[in-house]
PDB file of C-alpha atoms in Angstrom:
ATOM      1  CA  UNK A   1     103.154  99.136  90.674  1.00 91.00           C
ATOM      2  CA  UNK A   2     103.105 102.383  93.480  1.00 96.00           C
ATOM      3  CA  UNK A   3     101.079 102.701  95.622  1.00 97.00           C
ATOM      4  CA  UNK A   4     100.894 106.037  97.401  1.00 98.00           C
ATOM      5  CA  UNK A   5      99.229 107.605 100.028  1.00 98.00           C
ATOM      6  CA  UNK A   6      96.976 110.484 100.073  1.00 98.00           C
ATOM      7  CA  UNK A   7      95.790 111.809 103.289  1.00 97.00           C
ATOM      8  CA  UNK A   8      94.256 114.955 105.240  1.00 98.00           C
ATOM      9  CA  UNK A   9      91.824 114.085 102.126  1.00 97.00           C
ATOM     10  CA  UNK A  10      88.737 115.991 101.834  1.00 96.00           C
ATOM     11  CA  UNK A  11      85.048 113.599 102.686  1.00 95.00           C
ATOM     12  CA  UNK A  12      83.914 114.981  99.680  1.00 96.00           C
ATOM     13  CA  UNK A  13      86.572 114.302  96.973  1.00 96.00           C
ATOM     14  CA  UNK A  14      85.932 111.732  94.924  1.00 96.00           C
ATOM     15  CA  UNK A  15      88.307 108.931  93.174  1.00 96.00           C
ATOM     16  CA  UNK A  16      87.783 111.276  89.318  1.00 96.00           C
ATOM     17  CA  UNK A  17      89.260 114.003  91.676  1.00 96.00           C
ATOM     18  CA  UNK A  18      92.797 112.492  92.373  1.00 97.00           C
ATOM     19  CA  UNK A  19      92.955 110.424  89.010  1.00 97.00           C
ATOM     20  CA  UNK A  20      92.794 114.079  87.772  1.00 97.00           C
ATOM     21  CA  UNK A  21      95.448 115.158  90.207  1.00 97.00           C
ATOM     22  CA  UNK A  22      97.814 112.448  89.516  1.00 98.00           C
ATOM     23  CA  UNK A  23      97.586 111.397  85.832  1.00 97.00           C
ATOM     24  CA  UNK A  24      99.182 115.111  84.920  1.00 97.00           C
ATOM     25  CA  UNK A  25     102.148 113.302  86.073  1.00 97.00           C
ATOM     26  CA  UNK A  26     102.026 110.060  84.197  1.00 97.00           C
ATOM     27  CA  UNK A  27      98.862 106.791  83.839  1.00 97.00           C
ATOM     28  CA  UNK A  28      96.989 105.924  87.156  1.00 98.00           C
ATOM     29  CA  UNK A  29      96.220 102.123  87.239  1.00 97.00           C
ATOM     30  CA  UNK A  30      94.228 102.576  90.473  1.00 97.00           C
ATOM     31  CA  UNK A  31      92.363 104.695  92.913  1.00 97.00           C
ATOM     32  CA  UNK A  32      90.809 103.818  96.092  1.00 97.00           C
ATOM     33  CA  UNK A  33      89.283 106.217  98.940  1.00 97.00           C
ATOM     34  CA  UNK A  34      89.581 104.442 102.048  1.00 97.00           C
ATOM     35  CA  UNK A  35      85.563 104.270 103.605  1.00 96.00           C
ATOM     36  CA  UNK A  36      84.242 103.222 106.909  1.00 94.00           C
ATOM     37  CA  UNK A  37      82.910 100.249 107.344  1.00 93.00           C
ATOM     38  CA  UNK A  38      80.032 100.740 109.581  1.00 94.00           C
ATOM     39  CA  UNK A  39      79.071 104.051 107.937  1.00 94.00           C
ATOM     40  CA  UNK A  40      80.593 103.931 104.428  1.00 93.00           C
ATOM     41  CA  UNK A  41      81.464 107.158 104.923  1.00 94.00           C
ATOM     42  CA  UNK A  42      85.288 108.433 103.590  1.00 95.00           C
ATOM     43  CA  UNK A  43      87.749 107.866 106.212  1.00 96.00           C
ATOM     44  CA  UNK A  44      89.831 110.484 104.678  1.00 96.00           C
ATOM     45  CA  UNK A  45      92.455 108.692 102.700  1.00 97.00           C
ATOM     46  CA  UNK A  46      92.971 107.006  99.672  1.00 98.00           C
ATOM     47  CA  UNK A  47      95.704 104.475  97.729  1.00 98.00           C
ATOM     48  CA  UNK A  48      97.455 105.800  93.886  1.00 98.00           C
ATOM     49  CA  UNK A  49      98.679 103.581  92.418  1.00 98.00           C
ATOM     50  CA  UNK A  50     100.930 104.142  89.304  1.00 97.00           C
ATOM     51  CA  UNK A  51     102.793 101.602  87.283  1.00 95.00           C
ATOM     52  CA  UNK A  52     106.197 103.605  86.767  1.00 97.00           C
ATOM     53  CA  UNK A  53     107.646 103.906  89.470  1.00 96.00           C
ATOM     54  CA  UNK A  54     109.376 107.612  87.787  1.00 97.00           C
ATOM     55  CA  UNK A  55     105.779 108.969  87.869  1.00 98.00           C
ATOM     56  CA  UNK A  56     105.108 108.150  90.882  1.00 97.00           C
ATOM     57  CA  UNK A  57     107.517 109.746  92.254  1.00 97.00           C
ATOM     58  CA  UNK A  58     106.783 113.158  90.274  1.00 98.00           C
ATOM     59  CA  UNK A  59     103.158 112.842  91.441  1.00 98.00           C
ATOM     60  CA  UNK A  60     104.474 112.428  95.209  1.00 98.00           C
ATOM     61  CA  UNK A  61     106.974 115.600  95.299  1.00 98.00           C
ATOM     62  CA  UNK A  62     104.339 117.485  93.041  1.00 97.00           C
ATOM     63  CA  UNK A  63     101.482 117.307  95.155  1.00 98.00           C
ATOM     64  CA  UNK A  64     102.335 116.481  98.261  1.00 98.00           C
ATOM     65  CA  UNK A  65     101.072 119.427 100.048  1.00 97.00           C
ATOM     66  CA  UNK A  66      99.241 121.032  96.957  1.00 97.00           C
ATOM     67  CA  UNK A  67      94.944 121.094  97.530  1.00 96.00           C
ATOM     68  CA  UNK A  68      92.632 119.054  95.909  1.00 94.00           C
ATOM     69  CA  UNK A  69      89.273 119.064  96.823  1.00 92.00           C
ATOM     70  CA  UNK A  70      89.770 122.501  99.101  1.00 93.00           C
ATOM     71  CA  UNK A  71      91.847 120.892 101.180  1.00 95.00           C
ATOM     72  CA  UNK A  72      96.366 120.400 100.932  1.00 97.00           C
ATOM     73  CA  UNK A  73      96.737 116.918 101.345  1.00 97.00           C
ATOM     74  CA  UNK A  74     100.049 114.554 102.296  1.00 97.00           C
ATOM     75  CA  UNK A  75     101.182 112.648  99.662  1.00 98.00           C
ATOM     76  CA  UNK A  76     103.519 109.876 100.326  1.00 97.00           C
ATOM     77  CA  UNK A  77     104.759 106.321  99.246  1.00 96.00           C
ATOM     78  CA  UNK A  78     102.742 104.053 101.289  1.00 95.00           C
ATOM     79  CA  UNK A  79     103.740 101.178 103.889  1.00 89.00           C
ATOM     80  CA  UNK A  80     103.549  98.333 103.019  1.00 82.00           C
ATOM     81  CA  UNK A  81     100.721  96.920 105.697  1.00 76.00           C
ATOM     82  CA  UNK A  82     101.770  95.365 108.980  1.00 75.00           C
ATOM     83  CA  UNK A  83     100.136  92.344 110.131  1.00 68.00           C
ATOM     84  CA  UNK A  84      98.466  93.752 113.653  1.00 62.00           C
ATOM     85  CA  UNK A  85      97.086  91.473 115.766  1.00 67.00           C
ATOM     86  CA  UNK A  86      92.722  90.981 115.486  1.00 64.00           C
ATOM     87  CA  UNK A  87      90.874  92.054 119.262  1.00 63.00           C
ATOM     88  CA  UNK A  88      87.912  91.191 117.572  1.00 61.00           C
ATOM     89  CA  UNK A  89      86.223  94.730 117.744  1.00 59.00           C
ATOM     90  CA  UNK A  90      86.169  97.330 121.021  1.00 61.00           C
ATOM     91  CA  UNK A  91      85.494  96.243 124.621  1.00 60.00           C
ATOM     92  CA  UNK A  92      82.889  97.620 126.204  1.00 58.00           C
ATOM     93  CA  UNK A  93      83.502  98.070 130.461  1.00 59.00           C
ATOM     94  CA  UNK A  94      80.402  98.413 132.064  1.00 59.00           C
TER      95      UNK A  94
END
């Protein structure tokens, strides 16, 4: 399973838009548009999973800097999430 990062994504782009774009290059297993926890609005990036590594590599090469829903997107293989210490939210100094 290859996870693909899609950045600079239009806030109006849907999972169907991404599935349609990536399925031209192979079978899409999952699409996840990342949303803000508080507002529920899209944050401008997503992850697409493809089962076949060769198909994923082709999709990355072909879709990087291409337009999806009116914006030129950045597409590359997702890096593993690194552990970061949790700060418990923002601190305000009064």
